[in-house]
Amino acid sequence: MSNLSNINLKIWRQDGPDSQGRFETHQIPEISDEASFLEMLDILNERLIEEGKEAVVFDHDCREGICGTCSLMIDGQAHGPQRGTATCQLHMRQFDSGAEIVIEPWRASAFPIIKDLMVDRSPFDRIVEAGGYITAPTGGAPDANLIPIPKPVADASMDAAACIGCGACVAACPNGAASLFTGAKISHLNLLPQGQAERYKRTEAMVEEMDSHFGSCTNHGECEAACPKEISIDNIATMNADYARSKFKNRKALSR
Amino acid sequence: MVNPSNKRKFKILVVGTGLAGASAAASFGELGYEVEAFTFHDSPRRAHSIAAQGGINAAKNYQGDGDSVHRLFYDTVKGGDFRAREANVHRLAEVSVKIIDQMVAQGVPFAREYGGLLANRSFGGAQVSRTFYARGQTGQQLLIGAYQQLARQIGLGNVKLWNRIELVDVVTVDDKCAGIVTRDLMNGEVQSHAGHAVVLATGGYGNAFYLSTNAMACNVTAAWRAHRRGAAFANPSYTQIHPTCIPQADDFQSKLTLMSESLRNDGRIWVPKDADETRPVAQIPEDERDYYLERIYPSFGNLAPRDVSSRAAKRAVDAGQGVGPLKNGVYLDFAESINRLGLDTIVERYSNLFEMYERITGEDPRESPMRIYPASHYTMGGLWVDYELQTTIPGLFCIGEANFSDHGANRLGASALMQGLSDGYFVLPYTIAPYLSDLLNKPIPETTHEAFVTAEKEARDRFQGYLDIGGTKGPDHFHRELGRIIWDYCGMDRSQIGLEKALAEIPALHAEFKKDLRVTGSGSSLNQTLEKAARVDDFFELGILMCQDALTREESCGGHFRSEHQTDDGEALRNDDDFAHVTAWEWSGNPSEPIEHREKLEYEVVHFATRSYK
């Protein structure tokens, strides 16, 4: 346990969605390397309030890397420098004394800024509402062990389902595409036997909803590198394959 | 019952979209009710149910190890130290099996054996393997399952979702719940919503302790505002301290992180026998280690229930045997399991937990033992509800962690997810009908009713009030101080002297809060400082009630340990003659003078016994 000193923060401030934004600089004279990145912002905010200034707005909640609420571009990287780590799990031991750290909100036209570092990610919800579910109303489910699922299949589904919906993939993508998020959701459900009935209907609806909000994927792979859950871009391939198939499978199903 | 074609005539407002709220809102939508769901998050998927790690219990007996509905029921009542309502718990155990079926059908990728069937693990307080899990992310997978069902209903137009909006008051007209008043977090707009029934699924109040494993935004406001409008608050002193959390590293720590109790399946808990031990952990020989849980509780060992394990850890640390730089933890050691099962097996079971631990502490649990210490985690107390999950305000229902009903004085691991989904999917959608059926074709008060208008004005004035104080300290400062008082005097070990001290200190600090709070920014744009101030304000009044309840309950039971009531070897001493009841507190208008009511607990099947895990 040791202390870092003289951290310089360059933080994006913006009063509202339509206001002009600006960078503000703040100094953290001393901080323990055991502190998390967000605790450093807490300390800054408490100081700002005591000085009569408005606290920096940022999204955060569980601080365990699972709820997906936190965001932040830190030195131009979504969720900062540590691989496979959400901002809330990033600790100051990843930084050096005297560092200048630039903190910005997610950058994507589909995620408009609400205030300071907080953005609106609700297009993700629209994608799930379009088809990211299995229709299984409460009450009618058969016994759980009636549907055996090979372990590798369950594991692959779980790998995709680990997505926390934070939006880092979109923020890191030069096109602002949401293919990793959508692909992960589609893989999670399309891999499972329970997900087969709606497989192609789901894929078509979700992809088209996605396309109405986000940019297109051109296989940069930045999304996988930025993902705090290290979700694989293989899921994008699964999505694309199922989307292509959906175009004739759905038509065939309709013609019956 | 309500006829299917009449269901659309009823509007139900569901506040909170965690496991309980999302599953209830989705089920209401499927049934045909008009539903509005409210969350203060940006999306329902952010609710703190998502952080539950270990698993969900169900009496499936898939392992053929003798599990049954009766055994799960009995374990839960016993685990709750005989302070839960028998009928509710039995219903929970019955419904548990349907939850697993439902969640699998929805696509929750539970862990499986190679043959394709579902895998189970064991959990504290049980001698069977009945816990279903999805790696260490069971809560996440279940919440996403429930969220998907809710999203489907939103997409179909059956449920209207209000996000980034917070409940600030509950409105009653003619002693019935008529709706709620909310505040839009984006622009501070205060608005009323009227409905036939209101469901609170707003979670627990563990953040009263400031440091807890709860998410930062978890708060008591919805339940507390309902309490102030007449809903009784039951057993507020029943709070659960989870034995396996990462110890506090320094003073400005904002929250504590849980390491799933499932780790205790393969980890052994120990401290050095010598309080002055200075050798590195690997060099401490086997016979100089105290595996205290295995020693004191041989039959349950490292899987002793949470309250028992937590107190044992506290005793070890208080005796100076603590480990780590601040000597504030105990070891959770995987070396023996790694030797027996191989590193790969252990890593597969717990990889995400190991990684999380390493990110936070900078230490690798594959090489050296984890350091853990108890922390506030879950609250068994909550709004009092009857068997139909209705509070003392007709038309106001409460589900999930926010109510008090199923866990008694201590909740067993992997039972919170079970209760949330049980209430939301399988109980409330049916038990709400009798209340609604009486209201068929009768007009309900609209939001122009005087009661709504008055409540809106009170809420606006209250929020403006925080801005107008113009003191010197932000809300976090007061929350931290309040949490310290509650943790010191109403935490793992409580005494009359301590509680009386807390009851003097909390109102004094609250008075200072009202004089010296500083909230910067304005009330008409997004203001997280203002949101926090209102939540801390409610924690003050709740803190007083927690201490009052702990002081009144002159016994030790479950998570409530009174140092005056213990056996010679330091175990909890229950008093079934005088305290086998639920204490339900009524708001009197003065936070320091709540009115006590008692609901006697009648057991027809269960027999009182001293819990022994030895």
PDB file of N, CA, C and O in Angstrom, chain B residues 237 311 314 485-504 546-556 559-566:
ATOM      1  N   SER B 237     -34.370  -4.368  12.880  1.00  0.00           N
ATOM      2  CA  SER B 237     -33.047  -4.720  13.416  1.00  0.00           C
ATOM      3  C   SER B 237     -32.502  -6.017  12.824  1.00  0.00           C
ATOM      4  O   SER B 237     -31.357  -6.370  13.059  1.00  0.00           O
ATOM      5  N   ARG B 311     -20.034 -13.904  13.260  1.00  0.00           N
ATOM      6  CA  ARG B 311     -19.648 -13.623  14.646  1.00  0.00           C
ATOM      7  C   ARG B 311     -18.342 -14.321  15.003  1.00  0.00           C
ATOM      8  O   ARG B 311     -17.525 -13.779  15.737  1.00  0.00           O
ATOM      9  N   LYS B 314     -15.611 -12.205  13.739  1.00  0.00           N
ATOM     10  CA  LYS B 314     -15.450 -11.014  14.576  1.00  0.00           C
ATOM     11  C   LYS B 314     -14.679 -11.365  15.850  1.00  0.00           C
ATOM     12  O   LYS B 314     -13.771 -10.634  16.259  1.00  0.00           O
ATOM     13  N   ILE B 485     -22.058   5.123  13.255  1.00  0.00           N
ATOM     14  CA  ILE B 485     -22.829   4.937  14.497  1.00  0.00           C
ATOM     15  C   ILE B 485     -23.620   3.630  14.417  1.00  0.00           C
ATOM     16  O   ILE B 485     -23.593   2.807  15.328  1.00  0.00           O
ATOM     17  N   ILE B 486     -24.299   3.431  13.300  1.00  0.00           N
ATOM     18  CA  ILE B 486     -25.151   2.240  13.193  1.00  0.00           C
ATOM     19  C   ILE B 486     -24.307   0.966  13.192  1.00  0.00           C
ATOM     20  O   ILE B 486     -24.649  -0.029  13.823  1.00  0.00           O
ATOM     21  N   TRP B 487     -23.161   0.994  12.507  1.00  0.00           N
ATOM     22  CA  TRP B 487     -22.302  -0.190  12.472  1.00  0.00           C
ATOM     23  C   TRP B 487     -21.737  -0.483  13.860  1.00  0.00           C
ATOM     24  O   TRP B 487     -21.719  -1.622  14.314  1.00  0.00           O
ATOM     25  N   ASP B 488     -21.295   0.567  14.568  1.00  0.00           N
ATOM     26  CA  ASP B 488     -20.684   0.350  15.878  1.00  0.00           C
ATOM     27  C   ASP B 488     -21.688  -0.167  16.898  1.00  0.00           C
ATOM     28  O   ASP B 488     -21.367  -1.018  17.723  1.00  0.00           O
ATOM     29  N   TYR B 489     -22.917   0.369  16.856  1.00  0.00           N
ATOM     30  CA  TYR B 489     -23.842   0.049  17.950  1.00  0.00           C
ATOM     31  C   TYR B 489     -24.980  -0.874  17.538  1.00  0.00           C
ATOM     32  O   TYR B 489     -25.664  -1.438  18.385  1.00  0.00           O
ATOM     33  N   CYS B 490     -25.211  -0.994  16.248  1.00  0.00           N
ATOM     34  CA  CYS B 490     -26.330  -1.828  15.815  1.00  0.00           C
ATOM     35  C   CYS B 490     -25.850  -2.779  14.707  1.00  0.00           C
ATOM     36  O   CYS B 490     -26.576  -3.121  13.803  1.00  0.00           O
ATOM     37  N   GLY B 491     -24.570  -3.182  14.799  1.00  0.00           N
ATOM     38  CA  GLY B 491     -23.983  -4.063  13.801  1.00  0.00           C
ATOM     39  C   GLY B 491     -24.016  -5.508  14.267  1.00  0.00           C
ATOM     40  O   GLY B 491     -25.069  -6.033  14.620  1.00  0.00           O
ATOM     41  N   MET B 492     -22.836  -6.130  14.310  1.00  0.00           N
ATOM     42  CA  MET B 492     -22.786  -7.555  14.629  1.00  0.00           C
ATOM     43  C   MET B 492     -23.016  -7.832  16.099  1.00  0.00           C
ATOM     44  O   MET B 492     -23.380  -8.927  16.482  1.00  0.00           O
ATOM     45  N   ASP B 493     -22.748  -6.860  16.942  1.00  0.00           N
ATOM     46  CA  ASP B 493     -22.820  -7.060  18.384  1.00  0.00           C
ATOM     47  C   ASP B 493     -23.528  -5.845  18.973  1.00  0.00           C
ATOM     48  O   ASP B 493     -23.068  -4.721  18.819  1.00  0.00           O
ATOM     49  N   ARG B 494     -24.649  -6.072  19.629  1.00  0.00           N
ATOM     50  CA  ARG B 494     -25.448  -4.948  20.128  1.00  0.00           C
ATOM     51  C   ARG B 494     -25.619  -5.054  21.633  1.00  0.00           C
ATOM     52  O   ARG B 494     -25.713  -6.158  22.162  1.00  0.00           O
ATOM     53  N   SER B 495     -25.656  -3.928  22.298  1.00  0.00           N
ATOM     54  CA  SER B 495     -25.882  -3.944  23.742  1.00  0.00           C
ATOM     55  C   SER B 495     -26.793  -2.782  24.103  1.00  0.00           C
ATOM     56  O   SER B 495     -26.921  -1.829  23.334  1.00  0.00           O
ATOM     57  N   GLN B 496     -27.397  -2.881  25.276  1.00  0.00           N
ATOM     58  CA  GLN B 496     -28.313  -1.821  25.693  1.00  0.00           C
ATOM     59  C   GLN B 496     -27.582  -0.485  25.750  1.00  0.00           C
ATOM     60  O   GLN B 496     -28.075   0.530  25.237  1.00  0.00           O
ATOM     61  N   ILE B 497     -26.384  -0.497  26.349  1.00  0.00           N
ATOM     62  CA  ILE B 497     -25.638   0.757  26.492  1.00  0.00           C
ATOM     63  C   ILE B 497     -25.339   1.360  25.123  1.00  0.00           C
ATOM     64  O   ILE B 497     -25.551   2.547  24.886  1.00  0.00           O
ATOM     65  N   GLY B 498     -24.868   0.495  24.221  1.00  0.00           N
ATOM     66  CA  GLY B 498     -24.515   0.978  22.887  1.00  0.00           C
ATOM     67  C   GLY B 498     -25.722   1.519  22.140  1.00  0.00           C
ATOM     68  O   GLY B 498     -25.667   2.582  21.521  1.00  0.00           O
ATOM     69  N   LEU B 499     -26.826   0.787  22.213  1.00  0.00           N
ATOM     70  CA  LEU B 499     -28.009   1.206  21.464  1.00  0.00           C
ATOM     71  C   LEU B 499     -28.577   2.517  22.010  1.00  0.00           C
ATOM     72  O   LEU B 499     -29.017   3.381  21.258  1.00  0.00           O
ATOM     73  N   GLU B 500     -28.526   2.660  23.330  1.00  0.00           N
ATOM     74  CA  GLU B 500     -29.014   3.920  23.917  1.00  0.00           C
ATOM     75  C   GLU B 500     -28.136   5.087  23.474  1.00  0.00           C
ATOM     76  O   GLU B 500     -28.616   6.195  23.219  1.00  0.00           O
ATOM     77  N   LYS B 501     -26.853   4.795  23.371  1.00  0.00           N
ATOM     78  CA  LYS B 501     -25.933   5.827  22.892  1.00  0.00           C
ATOM     79  C   LYS B 501     -26.267   6.216  21.445  1.00  0.00           C
ATOM     80  O   LYS B 501     -26.338   7.395  21.101  1.00  0.00           O
ATOM     81  N   ALA B 502     -26.506   5.178  20.633  1.00  0.00           N
ATOM     82  CA  ALA B 502     -26.853   5.444  19.226  1.00  0.00           C
ATOM     83  C   ALA B 502     -28.144   6.248  19.130  1.00  0.00           C
ATOM     84  O   ALA B 502     -28.262   7.167  18.319  1.00  0.00           O
ATOM     85  N   LEU B 503     -29.106   5.919  20.000  1.00  0.00           N
ATOM     86  CA  LEU B 503     -30.390   6.628  19.959  1.00  0.00           C
ATOM     87  C   LEU B 503     -30.252   8.088  20.385  1.00  0.00           C
ATOM     88  O   LEU B 503     -31.105   8.916  20.081  1.00  0.00           O
ATOM     89  N   ALA B 504     -29.175   8.394  21.090  1.00  0.00           N
ATOM     90  CA  ALA B 504     -28.905   9.802  21.408  1.00  0.00           C
ATOM     91  C   ALA B 504     -28.117  10.460  20.277  1.00  0.00           C
ATOM     92  O   ALA B 504     -28.345  11.616  19.933  1.00  0.00           O
ATOM     93  N   MET B 546     -34.144   1.219  13.610  1.00  0.00           N
ATOM     94  CA  MET B 546     -33.335  -0.004  13.726  1.00  0.00           C
ATOM     95  C   MET B 546     -32.845  -0.170  15.169  1.00  0.00           C
ATOM     96  O   MET B 546     -32.928  -1.259  15.746  1.00  0.00           O
ATOM     97  N   CYS B 547     -32.322   0.906  15.726  1.00  0.00           N
ATOM     98  CA  CYS B 547     -31.777   0.829  17.088  1.00  0.00           C
ATOM     99  C   CYS B 547     -32.890   0.603  18.104  1.00  0.00           C
ATOM    100  O   CYS B 547     -32.744  -0.154  19.060  1.00  0.00           O
ATOM    101  N   GLN B 548     -34.024   1.268  17.882  1.00  0.00           N
ATOM    102  CA  GLN B 548     -35.173   1.109  18.776  1.00  0.00           C
ATOM    103  C   GLN B 548     -35.634  -0.342  18.785  1.00  0.00           C
ATOM    104  O   GLN B 548     -35.896  -0.934  19.826  1.00  0.00           O
ATOM    105  N   ASP B 549     -35.695  -0.943  17.613  1.00  0.00           N
ATOM    106  CA  ASP B 549     -36.134  -2.327  17.482  1.00  0.00           C
ATOM    107  C   ASP B 549     -35.134  -3.275  18.158  1.00  0.00           C
ATOM    108  O   ASP B 549     -35.512  -4.206  18.860  1.00  0.00           O
ATOM    109  N   ALA B 550     -33.847  -2.988  17.935  1.00  0.00           N
ATOM    110  CA  ALA B 550     -32.805  -3.837  18.530  1.00  0.00           C
ATOM    111  C   ALA B 550     -32.829  -3.740  20.046  1.00  0.00           C
ATOM    112  O   ALA B 550     -32.584  -4.721  20.756  1.00  0.00           O
ATOM    113  N   LEU B 551     -33.156  -2.546  20.529  1.00  0.00           N
ATOM    114  CA  LEU B 551     -33.196  -2.339  21.977  1.00  0.00           C
ATOM    115  C   LEU B 551     -34.397  -3.049  22.589  1.00  0.00           C
ATOM    116  O   LEU B 551     -34.320  -3.610  23.681  1.00  0.00           O
ATOM    117  N   THR B 552     -35.502  -3.041  21.877  1.00  0.00           N
ATOM    118  CA  THR B 552     -36.734  -3.648  22.388  1.00  0.00           C
ATOM    119  C   THR B 552     -36.644  -5.169  22.387  1.00  0.00           C
ATOM    120  O   THR B 552     -37.230  -5.828  23.229  1.00  0.00           O
ATOM    121  N   ARG B 553     -35.929  -5.725  21.416  1.00  0.00           N
ATOM    122  CA  ARG B 553     -35.841  -7.182  21.306  1.00  0.00           C
ATOM    123  C   ARG B 553     -34.763  -7.705  22.251  1.00  0.00           C
ATOM    124  O   ARG B 553     -33.596  -7.827  21.903  1.00  0.00           O
ATOM    125  N   GLU B 554     -35.201  -8.059  23.460  1.00  0.00           N
ATOM    126  CA  GLU B 554     -34.276  -8.483  24.516  1.00  0.00           C
ATOM    127  C   GLU B 554     -33.948  -9.962  24.376  1.00  0.00           C
ATOM    128  O   GLU B 554     -34.283 -10.778  25.244  1.00  0.00           O
ATOM    129  N   GLU B 555     -33.325 -10.307  23.288  1.00  0.00           N
ATOM    130  CA  GLU B 555     -32.879 -11.680  23.057  1.00  0.00           C
ATOM    131  C   GLU B 555     -31.859 -11.614  21.921  1.00  0.00           C
ATOM    132  O   GLU B 555     -31.684 -10.559  21.306  1.00  0.00           O
ATOM    133  N   SER B 556     -31.202 -12.717  21.681  1.00  0.00           N
ATOM    134  CA  SER B 556     -30.356 -12.806  20.489  1.00  0.00           C
ATOM    135  C   SER B 556     -30.997 -13.804  19.554  1.00  0.00           C
ATOM    136  O   SER B 556     -31.388 -14.892  19.973  1.00  0.00           O
ATOM    137  N   GLY B 559     -29.456 -12.688  12.913  1.00  0.00           N
ATOM    138  CA  GLY B 559     -28.536 -11.571  12.724  1.00  0.00           C
ATOM    139  C   GLY B 559     -28.570 -10.555  13.846  1.00  0.00           C
ATOM    140  O   GLY B 559     -27.773  -9.626  13.880  1.00  0.00           O
ATOM    141  N   HIS B 560     -29.503 -10.716  14.754  1.00  0.00           N
ATOM    142  CA  HIS B 560     -29.620  -9.780  15.880  1.00  0.00           C
ATOM    143  C   HIS B 560     -28.960 -10.408  17.097  1.00  0.00           C
ATOM    144  O   HIS B 560     -29.481 -11.369  17.675  1.00  0.00           O
ATOM    145  N   PHE B 561     -27.810  -9.891  17.475  1.00  0.00           N
ATOM    146  CA  PHE B 561     -27.071 -10.458  18.601  1.00  0.00           C
ATOM    147  C   PHE B 561     -26.938  -9.416  19.697  1.00  0.00           C
ATOM    148  O   PHE B 561     -26.286  -8.387  19.515  1.00  0.00           O
ATOM    149  N   ARG B 562     -27.581  -9.682  20.822  1.00  0.00           N
ATOM    150  CA  ARG B 562     -27.464  -8.779  21.967  1.00  0.00           C
ATOM    151  C   ARG B 562     -26.465  -9.388  22.930  1.00  0.00           C
ATOM    152  O   ARG B 562     -26.650 -10.509  23.407  1.00  0.00           O
ATOM    153  N   SER B 563     -25.432  -8.622  23.257  1.00  0.00           N
ATOM    154  CA  SER B 563     -24.362  -9.205  24.070  1.00  0.00           C
ATOM    155  C   SER B 563     -24.865  -9.608  25.455  1.00  0.00           C
ATOM    156  O   SER B 563     -24.271 -10.455  26.113  1.00  0.00           O
ATOM    157  N   GLU B 564     -25.987  -9.010  25.909  1.00  0.00           N
ATOM    158  CA  GLU B 564     -26.530  -9.409  27.218  1.00  0.00           C
ATOM    159  C   GLU B 564     -27.145 -10.806  27.152  1.00  0.00           C
ATOM    160  O   GLU B 564     -27.377 -11.421  28.186  1.00  0.00           O
ATOM    161  N   HIS B 565     -27.460 -11.247  25.937  1.00  0.00           N
ATOM    162  CA  HIS B 565     -28.164 -12.524  25.811  1.00  0.00           C
ATOM    163  C   HIS B 565     -27.322 -13.510  25.019  1.00  0.00           C
ATOM    164  O   HIS B 565     -27.472 -13.647  23.812  1.00  0.00           O
ATOM    165  N   GLN B 566     -26.402 -14.149  25.714  1.00  0.00           N
ATOM    166  CA  GLN B 566     -25.579 -15.158  25.056  1.00  0.00           C
ATOM    167  C   GLN B 566     -25.263 -16.278  26.039  1.00  0.00           C
ATOM    168  O   GLN B 566     -25.342 -16.103  27.248  1.00  0.00           O
TER     169      GLN B 566
END
